[in-house]
């Protein structure tokens, strides 16, 4: 056998004093050792060599004949395998792992390790590449072969697996040898050592992962950079003509899977180093190539244009195969993509074929959709970059290049299409078993959409900006996100659009979203309205947002009228659904009528005035809504007056009053309960001291002196002693000798009358007209049974008698609370002396509240409701008779209020048919008569009413007139009551001649 010796190792070995005696073999001894090693038989004794003896022979050859190292190392594989098998067997039998054959081979293992370590130390360039490849390949074989042993932990338990193998002498020796080789090769050829590690990882993963974890932890910086560089070279070399098929290519590139595995193991403790190295590779691939410096390595990937072009596809493939790697760099990568970097990236990708570029975009879309974090930032970057340049560019940020914009536009379109496929095909991959329902099947999770679920509000705000293409992309994304997230996300999205939309164009996006989702999601509108109500109850919305929400809901309902004129479409259907949903939550929106912000209360009354009323509702809810609506009505009147005083535009306040009137009339027409409640509260509110000034009224005490408003007079605190000393807290003995008039205090003189603040007459008249209009509308509604419409549609609706009775009873209760409802008949005129105090109180109420006479006129129009005001009419007429009797004025016009009150009183009694026409006209002559003559005529009115009591039974319903009428022919002869009238006419014929025809029987 001819043997070729390597001089350098041999000299090195000969210089070692520890092995000189053992390596100095003759040629004959070397020949015998070689024969024994090849045949496995002792050349001298002729017996078969044991495993230990055979290994000793191999070690001697390795020392003496380095040219035999390939064969020797191959043979030592079996020795190492035998030692590992024995080691694991002893562990399985719970014996001593270091006994028996294992101990016989362990010294051989140590000897082999010492020889190889010495060779690597003395001549690393010759031995390190060979030994590193042999050691790492043998480690891979041993790990895979014995992975199924009972004592071997699972491949995912790296810590336990590493502890097991490092306790074995054979594998520990191989690991130390490889580490020594790697440390020696770092200075001049690290790629070869890392290539061997990657090749072995591809073959034996995942059983080889423990080796990668240990080596990577020992050399993190080197392993990360060199693993990436080797993976890039292998990626480029395996790409060839099929480099564009990036997604499928990972299965044909052997080392990329190993690269992913190694970096994945290192990410637990060296994630920051991995992130920096990945970003550095991306940046280096974009920067122009420069000549290599003298210290640069010839194997550096930055020097190769081909590798630089492949770096971006390689990084994309890595990110696709490892979400952890993508998550580590995604946040900083977006921040890095500034216009200059985008231009460099565009220049790099321009030379790629169309098919390869499409596949790269597809892979990028896949990465974005699977990104668990940073999705909102990526979306904002794509939308900002892809949005076409506007006419006015705001901010210092330069506009992106047109090519960059088109690329981002295309990428965004592909992302939306990919998300559409993911959303609507989520259950395709799941096999549905016969016993399980489709709804219980697990659905695929899309991390990008999962993260965007918490950014629905921001997405809606960006969509409503209506920026050219941008709002179309975001609106499509909101639709996909709503379908993906289910009813909860869809409800939240629709609620956000309804809250944030500020004009019809923006509100139309909500209708478009509903149109898209209605085909796959039922009950979206009721759920959205319920969600809005929940936000109102929890005070989640601010005043501005709440106002906008209410206005948008009102606009949606009001669009029904417009849509009815045209074809009924999806918009009309949505408007109907919103109206129906809101009608079920009126009691939740009702308290907003009294919101502290006038804009919110205005929006609330606008919504409630146009929303349909529910078919059924509880009495408690109806009464609460009625009270809130009436209170808001008076608030709206006051705000309208305040706006006029300060000179502001009264358009909004006037609209609020109109909506409030409409709301009250609709509530009154809903049911008899709401009609009665609204009429009572309107009358009580008009006479309340807090609202009296709206209708020209003043707060007065028993003496008639005006009292300062509670809002003006300071609250000095209540004293129980002072209250008990006041007359108002004692028992009221009306008509007795204890009746006292509080004109002042003995010793201190009369009470000082405070100067009354006179309100604006025009505002008072407007408020009175508004109040009368709403009361007339409520009384003209058909809530009570028996009301009918007039035959002539041009005639106004008659006032309902029952509604007018409610007004009458409420008026009496507030003007004179101690009057019983049964006091309808009139006593003789002398009897009025027993009710002087009460009658004076009634008169002063009429003086303090000018609204009472218009209210009486409304009651008079609803015959026979005025009969129930008999006590008030009697008390007022009694005080007027007393005044005219004691008056010493020359003419009645010298007492303007009493003259006006007398005329209005007789006119109301005539309208209510408490008087026949001949007596009802006497007020026309009052202004031309003296006080005594006025008293004579009023006395005739008193006598007639006393003789013909104002009883409701005397009225009969007329179907022609659709109202109750009284037949005065049944009351007897009226002529005896007209005699004083004729006498006065004859006396003043020169002034009253033109009125004689009005008093003909």
CSV table of C-alpha atoms in Angstrom, one decimal, residues 15 19 66 85 169 184 244 312 396 477 494 541 579 585 596 614 692 753:
chain,number,residue,atom,x,y,z
A,15,UNK,CA,7.2,18.1,17.7
A,19,UNK,CA,3.1,11.6,21.5
A,66,UNK,CA,-2.7,11.7,8.5
A,85,UNK,CA,-26.2,3.4,22.2
A,169,UNK,CA,-19.1,12.0,26.3
A,184,UNK,CA,-10.6,28.8,14.3
A,244,UNK,CA,-39.9,34.6,-9.0
A,312,UNK,CA,-35.2,41.7,-0.6
A,396,UNK,CA,-43.3,69.4,5.0
A,477,UNK,CA,-61.8,47.6,4.5
A,494,UNK,CA,-72.1,51.5,11.9
A,541,UNK,CA,-70.1,60.3,24.0
A,579,UNK,CA,-87.3,54.7,12.6
A,585,UNK,CA,-86.1,53.4,22.6
A,596,UNK,CA,-77.7,70.8,29.8
A,614,UNK,CA,-94.3,52.7,19.0
A,692,UNK,CA,-94.9,83.3,33.9
A,753,UNK,CA,-94.3,97.3,45.6
